[in-house]
Amino acid sequence: MKKRDLKEWIMVLTILPTMLTGIALASYYTFNRFSELTQNQIQTGTNLVEPLAIAAEEGLLGGNKRKLRRLIYSSHRKNTGLINNIAIYDLQRQLILHSGNRKDLATMALPAKEPIPSYTTSVSSGDYLVFYAPIYSEFNTSAVGEPLSEELIGYVALQLIQDRTLLAQKSAILVSLALIILGLFISIFFAVKLVNRVILPVKTMVTAINAIGSGTGDVFIEEELTGELDLLKNGINSVAKSLNAIHLEMQLNVEQTTADLRETMEQIEIQNVELNLAKREALEANRVKSEFLANMSHELRTPLNGVIGFTRQLMKTPLKENQRDYLETIASSANSLLVIIDDILDFSKLDAGRLALENIPFAFRDSINEVITMLAPSAKEKSLEFCARISPDVPDDLIADPNRIRQVLVNLIGNAIKFTEKGSVAVDISVAKRRFDEVTLKAIVVDTGIGIQPAQQESLFAAFGQADSSITRRYGGTGLGLIISQKLAQAMQGEITLESEVNQGSTFNFQFDCKVHSIALSPPLPVQELKQRSILYFEFLSHTRSATTELLESWGMKLTPCADTETLKRIIKSGRIFDIAIISPKTSAAIVTEVKQLIHELQPVVDHIFLLMEVLPEATREILMASGIRACLNKPVNHRKLAIALSKSFGPSQASLPNWRAEQDKSPLRVLAVDDNEANLKLITTLLEEQVRSVETCKNGAEAVAVCNIKEFDLIYMDIQMPVMDGITACQQIQSATLNDHTPIVAVTAHALAGEKERLLEVGFHGYLTKPIDEQMLYKSIQQFAPIHQDTDSEHPQLSLIPDDLSIDNITQPPSEESPDEALCDPKSAHVDWAMALQHAANKPDLAVDMLMMLLDSIPNARDAIEQACDDNNHQDILKHVHKLHGACCYTGVPRLKALANTIETHIKKHQNADDVIPEVYELIDEMDNLLQDCEQWREQLAVKG
């Protein structure tokens, strides 16, 4: 809003009141004058028309038009300047006589629907004012002395001219305006006088104050003023004199301070230069440190892997007991050192912000079972109760980084077991928050260990930090596990919190975000036969009992739990019959005798008895199996193994059911698969051949374009990065100049940055699949993109891709029970996840072996090519060879090798530079060497099985 100066305010406050007052008075005067003129005119008209109405009674009754004419003409002549026309109408509104122009009669007659007024009225009509006066006839209807009665016999209309009134009104308006303008000019005259007397001296003083503020020198106002303005002038002169003195003193101080500041700035500039040099040295040192860690990792792992490998080979030879103990100590120490090296490298990558997380689909419960199974022996050595409970509302099919989730849980649970001498270690996993396809999971690890003092809890999440120095001496460890876990949790949009009391135990709360996968990844549990089955469950460990009870009830079973032997025997004696009994007695020296006695007591009331215990010697297991139990299951409970074991009691397991595709006609589709990686091409071809009748393959985009020029396909799967011609170029050429211009083309790639999917869809692809491709993903893509095909050989002209009674949720086949031959194919390697390899190969052991062998055969050439590209400092060649290796890793169970390839490829694609990931490249080469060396022990066996 604009601020007004003093001059404007004086003008406004002087002129505005005068103008408002003048307008008000003029308005009042004009309004009164208008009212007076109007009333006068109405009164004049009334005075003229009413006598006419009275005088016209006799002429109207007698029909004497001559008398009426003389009456109205006489009135008209006497008031010629006022009256325009006079008309007399009878009761039927018929015109009797008029004195003026006949054309004005139209505006004078009363409307037909309007009644004749009972008294004199007036109506404005243009420039005239029309008066209507009723004509009454008076007569006596009764005795003498009674009042006369009146009868309406017509009316008189008089048209009065308003010219004089309008002229008088306009004159009043002009007089009012003249008075307002005169008053306004007088106000302006005095306002200007006032402004000149006040504003000019004020401006002089303002100029003086500005001069004082700018310090331009001596300021003195000499103008003669009066009253308050003279007092203000004297004050300004006094202030100017004082400020001048202060200014001189300040100037001296400023000059001194400026000199001091100049010296200080010179020192700061020198320090900034030194800090920049120090920062560059620190960055260079950090880069050198990263390279050093990577090089040292490579240099340390190579001899360590040799030590571990030859130790394993040596342990296969005949040895004395003490020699075997020595070798086991060597192997354990070497493995511990490898774990420490991995922790240091992970910490270095997290600290530099270069550790990239994967987002891949995985089965959550199966991953947790892997962690529990791996750590169970450590808990068993200490005789701890160890159990994991997963809430039934936790989704099983998720998208996240399963390896890093397992790493955090292994650290948290491993620490809990390490620092707990007796009692229990309990894991509870539940849903903390659910938002559409995103879910926040909460894993709580509770132990009854030594606890941590409040003052020492913060140091747990510091690098190389532990509660106190005695911890390292007593329990070992580098102190990196928790800080790595915390940083990983933060990378997953979560956190790790701690609650602990000394000698009461600790509670770690790990929260992390995942996305829910729309396709079922894990085989469905065979629990249909278990619904409404009665089950007796004996478990003395509270957390294990609670977790297993919740699991069994979620399958729809009627559960009767008991926590002690007395309750169990009381239930047996009650005579109740159960379909199943699961017993988990305490481990003791007399375990065989106790269990056999318990089985003997249960057999009359239970159809199928299962034993749930920690790992037992094989001889003990065989004795117990012979005593009448259906199966002996290991603790901690594996939900899948438990479901399969229980369901076998009531018919063939779903695991033994034939594959539904073997019973269904394949879809009559012609599909083209294009990929430069032989292993990838073999897998997608194998999966496609189970679902469609015709599959052709090409190894690059150019071959695909050539084939599409002569053959027509229903669906094309296209890899992106290929030699000769990439997938994008091939897609565009196929759609523009071949027989397959309308054929759906689905992009298949092992790696894509954010926005890559949208970019591929924009350039012409119809869909998008990421490697590794599983059966469900491939099946869903065929369902989505392939047309309904015409089959001339079928009785039905249209065949749907999916049978009507099957859905995408029930096509996943449970893995069959491991046969002896398949067990021989399971490689025992720290670098190969055989379960993952089977999952990627659609649970086909032979295909998994082939895929793994093809990867192993390709590693030497890939290793040499990557090393050569590093020596040449050719970033594009590094990206090309790493991308090809990444694609091959997607279909085999080598999670660490795949993760390293993904990290390197992501960084180079984002930054177009490989310098920052040279340590990871060395680590990738190192991991390839480790994989090859580790696989030498069972490669011949795999080759034979393949």
mmCIF file of C-alpha atoms in Angstrom, residues 396-698:
data_model
loop_
_atom_site.group_PDB
_atom_site.id
_atom_site.type_symbol
_atom_site.label_atom_id
_atom_site.label_comp_id
_atom_site.label_asym_id
_atom_site.label_seq_id
_atom_site.Cartn_x
_atom_site.Cartn_y
_atom_site.Cartn_z
ATOM 1 C CA ASP A 396 5.143 -63.059 2.312
ATOM 2 C CA ASP A 397 5.860 -61.709 -1.177
ATOM 3 C CA LEU A 398 7.953 -58.539 -0.917
ATOM 4 C CA ILE A 399 10.267 -56.349 -2.984
ATOM 5 C CA ALA A 400 13.417 -55.190 -1.184
ATOM 6 C CA ASP A 401 17.033 -56.268 -0.652
ATOM 7 C CA PRO A 402 16.733 -59.676 1.036
ATOM 8 C CA ASN A 403 20.490 -60.060 1.505
ATOM 9 C CA ARG A 404 20.762 -56.807 3.473
ATOM 10 C CA ILE A 405 17.655 -57.621 5.530
ATOM 11 C CA ARG A 406 19.201 -60.976 6.385
ATOM 12 C CA GLN A 407 22.512 -59.246 7.183
ATOM 13 C CA VAL A 408 20.851 -56.912 9.702
ATOM 14 C CA LEU A 409 18.880 -59.728 11.323
ATOM 15 C CA VAL A 410 21.974 -61.953 11.501
ATOM 16 C CA ASN A 411 23.864 -59.141 13.251
ATOM 17 C CA LEU A 412 21.066 -58.425 15.736
ATOM 18 C CA ILE A 413 20.205 -62.063 16.487
ATOM 19 C CA GLY A 414 23.877 -63.115 16.466
ATOM 20 C CA ASN A 415 24.702 -60.420 19.031
ATOM 21 C CA ALA A 416 21.735 -61.483 21.163
ATOM 22 C CA ILE A 417 22.942 -65.107 21.171
ATOM 23 C CA LYS A 418 26.546 -64.041 21.784
ATOM 24 C CA PHE A 419 25.706 -61.984 24.889
ATOM 25 C CA THR A 420 23.123 -64.377 26.351
ATOM 26 C CA GLU A 421 24.402 -67.186 28.557
ATOM 27 C CA LYS A 422 21.038 -68.590 29.627
ATOM 28 C CA GLY A 423 17.374 -67.976 28.991
ATOM 29 C CA SER A 424 16.057 -67.181 25.541
ATOM 30 C CA VAL A 425 16.440 -65.192 22.352
ATOM 31 C CA ALA A 426 13.047 -64.381 20.812
ATOM 32 C CA VAL A 427 12.329 -62.790 17.448
ATOM 33 C CA ASP A 428 8.925 -61.213 16.715
ATOM 34 C CA ILE A 429 8.095 -59.803 13.280
ATOM 35 C CA SER A 430 4.891 -57.848 12.648
ATOM 36 C CA VAL A 431 3.429 -55.085 10.470
ATOM 37 C CA ALA A 432 4.026 -51.587 11.825
ATOM 38 C CA LYS A 433 2.259 -49.709 9.018
ATOM 39 C CA ARG A 434 0.515 -50.597 5.741
ATOM 40 C CA ARG A 435 -0.005 -48.152 2.862
ATOM 41 C CA PHE A 436 -1.440 -49.557 -0.380
ATOM 42 C CA ASP A 437 1.442 -51.603 -1.855
ATOM 43 C CA GLU A 438 4.003 -50.451 0.730
ATOM 44 C CA VAL A 439 4.499 -51.968 4.162
ATOM 45 C CA THR A 440 6.682 -51.120 7.147
ATOM 46 C CA LEU A 441 7.809 -54.231 9.016
ATOM 47 C CA LYS A 442 9.000 -54.324 12.609
ATOM 48 C CA ALA A 443 11.400 -57.014 13.827
ATOM 49 C CA ILE A 444 11.919 -57.167 17.598
ATOM 50 C CA VAL A 445 14.832 -59.212 18.977
ATOM 51 C CA VAL A 446 14.529 -59.810 22.728
ATOM 52 C CA ASP A 447 17.204 -61.581 24.771
ATOM 53 C CA THR A 448 17.807 -62.332 28.458
ATOM 54 C CA GLY A 449 21.512 -61.555 28.283
ATOM 55 C CA ILE A 450 23.898 -59.291 30.158
ATOM 56 C CA GLY A 451 22.150 -56.039 29.205
ATOM 57 C CA ILE A 452 23.755 -52.662 28.595
ATOM 58 C CA GLN A 453 24.096 -49.664 30.867
ATOM 59 C CA PRO A 454 22.336 -46.471 29.640
ATOM 60 C CA ALA A 455 25.604 -44.539 29.483
ATOM 61 C CA GLN A 456 27.119 -47.188 27.204
ATOM 62 C CA GLN A 457 24.177 -47.656 24.813
ATOM 63 C CA GLU A 458 25.077 -44.764 22.498
ATOM 64 C CA SER A 459 28.544 -46.175 21.849
ATOM 65 C CA LEU A 460 26.996 -49.339 20.393
ATOM 66 C CA PHE A 461 26.089 -47.513 17.190
ATOM 67 C CA ALA A 462 29.523 -45.907 16.795
ATOM 68 C CA ALA A 463 32.155 -47.375 14.500
ATOM 69 C CA PHE A 464 34.414 -49.909 16.247
ATOM 70 C CA GLY A 465 32.463 -49.206 19.457
ATOM 71 C CA GLN A 466 31.305 -51.664 22.117
ATOM 72 C CA ALA A 467 29.850 -51.208 25.570
ATOM 73 C CA ASP A 468 33.266 -51.405 27.233
ATOM 74 C CA SER A 469 36.725 -52.686 26.448
ATOM 75 C CA SER A 470 36.160 -55.935 28.301
ATOM 76 C CA ILE A 471 33.474 -56.907 25.765
ATOM 77 C CA THR A 472 36.056 -57.355 23.019
ATOM 78 C CA ARG A 473 38.316 -59.402 25.248
ATOM 79 C CA ARG A 474 35.487 -61.639 26.466
ATOM 80 C CA TYR A 475 33.182 -61.983 23.431
ATOM 81 C CA GLY A 476 35.294 -60.789 20.512
ATOM 82 C CA GLY A 477 34.099 -58.801 17.518
ATOM 83 C CA THR A 478 35.112 -55.624 15.718
ATOM 84 C CA GLY A 479 32.205 -53.458 16.868
ATOM 85 C CA LEU A 480 31.157 -52.815 13.247
ATOM 86 C CA GLY A 481 28.091 -55.050 13.132
ATOM 87 C CA LEU A 482 25.608 -52.669 14.745
ATOM 88 C CA ILE A 483 26.812 -49.512 12.989
ATOM 89 C CA ILE A 484 26.567 -51.330 9.639
ATOM 90 C CA SER A 485 23.102 -52.593 10.583
ATOM 91 C CA GLN A 486 21.988 -49.091 11.601
ATOM 92 C CA LYS A 487 23.192 -47.571 8.332
ATOM 93 C CA LEU A 488 21.534 -50.354 6.338
ATOM 94 C CA ALA A 489 18.275 -49.771 8.236
ATOM 95 C CA GLN A 490 18.453 -46.055 7.446
ATOM 96 C CA ALA A 491 19.070 -46.873 3.776
ATOM 97 C CA MET A 492 15.847 -48.938 3.908
ATOM 98 C CA GLN A 493 13.950 -45.890 5.292
ATOM 99 C CA GLY A 494 13.945 -47.432 8.766
ATOM 100 C CA GLU A 495 15.905 -47.446 12.003
ATOM 101 C CA ILE A 496 17.172 -49.600 14.836
ATOM 102 C CA THR A 497 16.357 -48.694 18.444
ATOM 103 C CA LEU A 498 17.486 -50.256 21.706
ATOM 104 C CA GLU A 499 16.012 -50.780 25.145
ATOM 105 C CA SER A 500 18.156 -52.523 27.752
ATOM 106 C CA GLU A 501 18.670 -53.055 31.456
ATOM 107 C CA VAL A 502 21.806 -54.436 33.047
ATOM 108 C CA ASN A 503 21.485 -58.182 33.785
ATOM 109 C CA GLN A 504 17.885 -58.081 32.485
ATOM 110 C CA GLY A 505 18.513 -58.386 28.776
ATOM 111 C CA SER A 506 18.109 -56.176 25.698
ATOM 112 C CA THR A 507 15.443 -55.454 23.096
ATOM 113 C CA PHE A 508 16.416 -54.351 19.596
ATOM 114 C CA ASN A 509 13.670 -52.928 17.398
ATOM 115 C CA PHE A 510 14.425 -53.004 13.660
ATOM 116 C CA GLN A 511 11.971 -51.264 11.295
ATOM 117 C CA PHE A 512 12.305 -51.181 7.511
ATOM 118 C CA ASP A 513 10.173 -50.424 4.454
ATOM 119 C CA CYS A 514 9.296 -52.876 1.679
ATOM 120 C CA LYS A 515 6.930 -53.027 -1.252
ATOM 121 C CA VAL A 516 4.379 -55.809 -1.548
ATOM 122 C CA HIS A 517 4.822 -57.910 -4.684
ATOM 123 C CA SER A 518 1.643 -58.589 -6.652
ATOM 124 C CA ILE A 519 2.720 -62.105 -7.675
ATOM 125 C CA ALA A 520 3.100 -65.060 -5.299
ATOM 126 C CA LEU A 521 6.820 -65.930 -5.189
ATOM 127 C CA SER A 522 6.857 -68.822 -2.764
ATOM 128 C CA PRO A 523 4.968 -72.082 -3.360
ATOM 129 C CA PRO A 524 1.621 -72.215 -1.541
ATOM 130 C CA LEU A 525 1.557 -74.186 1.689
ATOM 131 C CA PRO A 526 -0.367 -77.507 1.530
ATOM 132 C CA VAL A 527 -2.697 -76.604 4.398
ATOM 133 C CA GLN A 528 -6.100 -77.316 2.827
ATOM 134 C CA GLU A 529 -6.210 -80.779 4.411
ATOM 135 C CA LEU A 530 -5.291 -79.343 7.819
ATOM 136 C CA LYS A 531 -8.325 -77.113 8.249
ATOM 137 C CA GLN A 532 -10.586 -78.091 11.183
ATOM 138 C CA ARG A 533 -8.161 -80.882 12.156
ATOM 139 C CA SER A 534 -7.766 -81.328 15.913
ATOM 140 C CA ILE A 535 -4.210 -81.101 17.174
ATOM 141 C CA LEU A 536 -2.625 -81.595 20.593
ATOM 142 C CA TYR A 537 0.488 -79.441 21.001
ATOM 143 C CA PHE A 538 2.901 -79.951 23.890
ATOM 144 C CA GLU A 539 5.677 -77.339 24.245
ATOM 145 C CA PHE A 540 7.275 -76.222 27.508
ATOM 146 C CA LEU A 541 9.037 -73.159 25.983
ATOM 147 C CA SER A 542 6.657 -70.206 26.150
ATOM 148 C CA HIS A 543 7.740 -68.170 23.121
ATOM 149 C CA THR A 544 8.065 -71.229 20.895
ATOM 150 C CA ARG A 545 4.637 -72.399 22.041
ATOM 151 C CA SER A 546 3.074 -68.992 21.358
ATOM 152 C CA ALA A 547 4.627 -68.674 17.897
ATOM 153 C CA THR A 548 3.745 -72.205 16.791
ATOM 154 C CA THR A 549 0.226 -71.919 18.229
ATOM 155 C CA GLU A 550 -0.401 -68.755 16.198
ATOM 156 C CA LEU A 551 0.974 -70.471 13.083
ATOM 157 C CA LEU A 552 -1.215 -73.571 13.466
ATOM 158 C CA GLU A 553 -4.321 -71.535 14.198
ATOM 159 C CA SER A 554 -3.712 -69.426 11.085
ATOM 160 C CA TRP A 555 -4.000 -72.695 9.113
ATOM 161 C CA GLY A 556 -7.494 -73.262 10.561
ATOM 162 C CA MET A 557 -6.582 -76.081 12.950
ATOM 163 C CA LYS A 558 -8.395 -76.754 16.232
ATOM 164 C CA LEU A 559 -5.562 -76.462 18.725
ATOM 165 C CA THR A 560 -5.200 -77.729 22.281
ATOM 166 C CA PRO A 561 -1.876 -76.433 23.669
ATOM 167 C CA CYS A 562 -0.264 -77.528 26.922
ATOM 168 C CA ALA A 563 2.887 -76.363 28.667
ATOM 169 C CA ASP A 564 3.742 -79.151 31.135
ATOM 170 C CA THR A 565 3.707 -82.922 31.407
ATOM 171 C CA GLU A 566 0.971 -82.999 34.055
ATOM 172 C CA THR A 567 -1.457 -81.104 31.803
ATOM 173 C CA LEU A 568 -0.550 -83.343 28.873
ATOM 174 C CA LYS A 569 -1.252 -86.541 30.829
ATOM 175 C CA ARG A 570 -4.507 -85.131 32.138
ATOM 176 C CA ILE A 571 -5.643 -84.436 28.568
ATOM 177 C CA ILE A 572 -4.632 -87.974 27.528
ATOM 178 C CA LYS A 573 -6.609 -89.507 30.385
ATOM 179 C CA SER A 574 -9.698 -87.457 29.451
ATOM 180 C CA GLY A 575 -10.162 -89.703 26.434
ATOM 181 C CA ARG A 576 -10.322 -86.923 23.842
ATOM 182 C CA ILE A 577 -9.348 -88.025 20.326
ATOM 183 C CA PHE A 578 -6.950 -85.920 18.249
ATOM 184 C CA ASP A 579 -5.952 -86.113 14.604
ATOM 185 C CA ILE A 580 -2.402 -84.931 15.284
ATOM 186 C CA ALA A 581 -0.107 -84.551 18.269
ATOM 187 C CA ILE A 582 3.088 -82.473 18.231
ATOM 188 C CA ILE A 583 5.262 -83.060 21.274
ATOM 189 C CA SER A 584 8.406 -81.175 22.160
ATOM 190 C CA PRO A 585 9.844 -82.616 25.405
ATOM 191 C CA LYS A 586 12.864 -81.274 27.244
ATOM 192 C CA THR A 587 16.209 -82.620 26.092
ATOM 193 C CA SER A 588 17.786 -84.895 28.657
ATOM 194 C CA ALA A 589 20.036 -87.898 28.912
ATOM 195 C CA ALA A 590 16.989 -90.171 29.073
ATOM 196 C CA ILE A 591 15.298 -88.541 26.085
ATOM 197 C CA VAL A 592 14.701 -91.806 24.217
ATOM 198 C CA THR A 593 13.047 -93.534 27.174
ATOM 199 C CA GLU A 594 10.872 -90.530 28.026
ATOM 200 C CA VAL A 595 9.705 -89.977 24.457
ATOM 201 C CA LYS A 596 8.959 -93.651 23.859
ATOM 202 C CA GLN A 597 6.865 -93.733 27.028
ATOM 203 C CA LEU A 598 5.016 -90.569 25.996
ATOM 204 C CA ILE A 599 4.367 -91.944 22.504
ATOM 205 C CA HIS A 600 2.999 -95.151 24.006
ATOM 206 C CA GLU A 601 0.541 -93.100 26.100
ATOM 207 C CA LEU A 602 -0.520 -90.932 23.147
ATOM 208 C CA GLN A 603 -1.116 -93.645 20.570
ATOM 209 C CA PRO A 604 -4.624 -94.622 21.809
ATOM 210 C CA VAL A 605 -5.941 -91.046 21.466
ATOM 211 C CA VAL A 606 -3.876 -89.627 18.546
ATOM 212 C CA ASP A 607 -3.783 -90.771 14.917
ATOM 213 C CA HIS A 608 -0.492 -89.125 13.937
ATOM 214 C CA ILE A 609 2.316 -88.176 16.322
ATOM 215 C CA PHE A 610 5.105 -85.747 15.417
ATOM 216 C CA LEU A 611 8.229 -85.011 17.416
ATOM 217 C CA LEU A 612 9.567 -81.437 17.466
ATOM 218 C CA MET A 613 13.077 -81.199 18.890
ATOM 219 C CA GLU A 614 16.514 -79.801 18.386
ATOM 220 C CA VAL A 615 18.869 -81.608 16.036
ATOM 221 C CA LEU A 616 19.330 -85.185 17.236
ATOM 222 C CA PRO A 617 21.969 -87.760 16.317
ATOM 223 C CA GLU A 618 20.880 -89.938 13.434
ATOM 224 C CA ALA A 619 20.848 -93.079 15.559
ATOM 225 C CA THR A 620 18.576 -91.462 18.150
ATOM 226 C CA ARG A 621 16.286 -90.194 15.405
ATOM 227 C CA GLU A 622 15.948 -93.715 13.923
ATOM 228 C CA ILE A 623 15.078 -95.182 17.318
ATOM 229 C CA LEU A 624 12.378 -92.583 17.892
ATOM 230 C CA MET A 625 10.972 -93.021 14.376
ATOM 231 C CA ALA A 626 10.687 -96.745 15.019
ATOM 232 C CA SER A 627 8.713 -96.107 18.206
ATOM 233 C CA GLY A 628 5.658 -94.918 16.273
ATOM 234 C CA ILE A 629 6.075 -91.233 15.468
ATOM 235 C CA ARG A 630 5.141 -89.975 12.020
ATOM 236 C CA ALA A 631 8.144 -87.634 11.621
ATOM 237 C CA CYS A 632 10.844 -85.959 13.671
ATOM 238 C CA LEU A 633 11.060 -82.203 12.927
ATOM 239 C CA ASN A 634 13.850 -79.876 13.952
ATOM 240 C CA LYS A 635 13.549 -76.739 16.071
ATOM 241 C CA PRO A 636 13.292 -73.829 15.454
ATOM 242 C CA VAL A 637 10.099 -74.537 13.522
ATOM 243 C CA ASN A 638 10.188 -74.142 9.749
ATOM 244 C CA HIS A 639 6.645 -73.299 8.669
ATOM 245 C CA ARG A 640 6.958 -74.890 5.236
ATOM 246 C CA LYS A 641 8.468 -78.163 6.447
ATOM 247 C CA LEU A 642 5.892 -78.364 9.219
ATOM 248 C CA ALA A 643 2.969 -77.831 6.822
ATOM 249 C CA ILE A 644 4.237 -80.430 4.346
ATOM 250 C CA ALA A 645 4.905 -82.978 7.101
ATOM 251 C CA LEU A 646 1.468 -82.545 8.680
ATOM 252 C CA SER A 647 -0.421 -82.577 5.371
ATOM 253 C CA LYS A 648 1.141 -85.915 4.350
ATOM 254 C CA SER A 649 -0.853 -87.544 7.129
ATOM 255 C CA PHE A 650 -4.110 -86.912 5.248
ATOM 256 C CA GLY A 651 -3.297 -87.813 1.655
ATOM 257 C CA PRO A 652 -0.732 -86.978 -1.045
ATOM 258 C CA SER A 653 1.075 -83.705 -0.498
ATOM 259 C CA GLN A 654 0.586 -80.907 -2.941
ATOM 260 C CA ALA A 655 4.280 -81.200 -3.500
ATOM 261 C CA SER A 656 3.690 -84.524 -5.233
ATOM 262 C CA LEU A 657 0.871 -83.328 -7.457
ATOM 263 C CA PRO A 658 1.707 -83.227 -11.160
ATOM 264 C CA ASN A 659 2.525 -79.953 -12.749
ATOM 265 C CA TRP A 660 -0.714 -78.502 -14.121
ATOM 266 C CA ARG A 661 0.939 -77.429 -17.320
ATOM 267 C CA ALA A 662 1.670 -81.039 -18.187
ATOM 268 C CA GLU A 663 -2.081 -81.632 -18.261
ATOM 269 C CA GLN A 664 -2.999 -78.543 -20.242
ATOM 270 C CA ASP A 665 -2.555 -77.833 -23.921
ATOM 271 C CA LYS A 666 0.177 -75.347 -24.553
ATOM 272 C CA SER A 667 -0.944 -72.006 -25.886
ATOM 273 C CA PRO A 668 -0.617 -71.956 -29.707
ATOM 274 C CA LEU A 669 1.555 -68.847 -29.709
ATOM 275 C CA ARG A 670 4.674 -68.119 -31.762
ATOM 276 C CA VAL A 671 7.219 -66.378 -29.521
ATOM 277 C CA LEU A 672 10.642 -64.910 -30.313
ATOM 278 C CA ALA A 673 13.273 -64.603 -27.536
ATOM 279 C CA VAL A 674 16.307 -62.344 -28.131
ATOM 280 C CA ASP A 675 19.324 -62.275 -25.764
ATOM 281 C CA ASP A 676 23.076 -62.253 -26.257
ATOM 282 C CA ASN A 677 23.726 -64.217 -23.051
ATOM 283 C CA GLU A 678 23.558 -67.942 -23.674
ATOM 284 C CA ALA A 679 22.451 -68.795 -20.135
ATOM 285 C CA ASN A 680 19.708 -66.189 -20.130
ATOM 286 C CA LEU A 681 18.500 -67.347 -23.538
ATOM 287 C CA LYS A 682 18.437 -70.964 -22.428
ATOM 288 C CA LEU A 683 16.390 -70.224 -19.314
ATOM 289 C CA ILE A 684 13.763 -68.039 -20.970
ATOM 290 C CA THR A 685 13.504 -70.565 -23.810
ATOM 291 C CA THR A 686 12.992 -73.413 -21.328
ATOM 292 C CA LEU A 687 10.291 -71.496 -19.468
ATOM 293 C CA LEU A 688 8.557 -70.438 -22.680
ATOM 294 C CA GLU A 689 8.553 -73.954 -24.133
ATOM 295 C CA GLU A 690 6.480 -75.083 -21.140
ATOM 296 C CA GLN A 691 3.811 -72.504 -21.946
ATOM 297 C CA VAL A 692 3.747 -72.007 -25.727
ATOM 298 C CA ARG A 693 4.110 -74.320 -28.716
ATOM 299 C CA SER A 694 6.673 -72.428 -30.775
ATOM 300 C CA VAL A 695 9.785 -70.583 -29.530
ATOM 301 C CA GLU A 696 12.566 -69.161 -31.716
ATOM 302 C CA THR A 697 15.736 -67.499 -30.475
ATOM 303 C CA CYS A 698 18.179 -64.819 -31.661
#
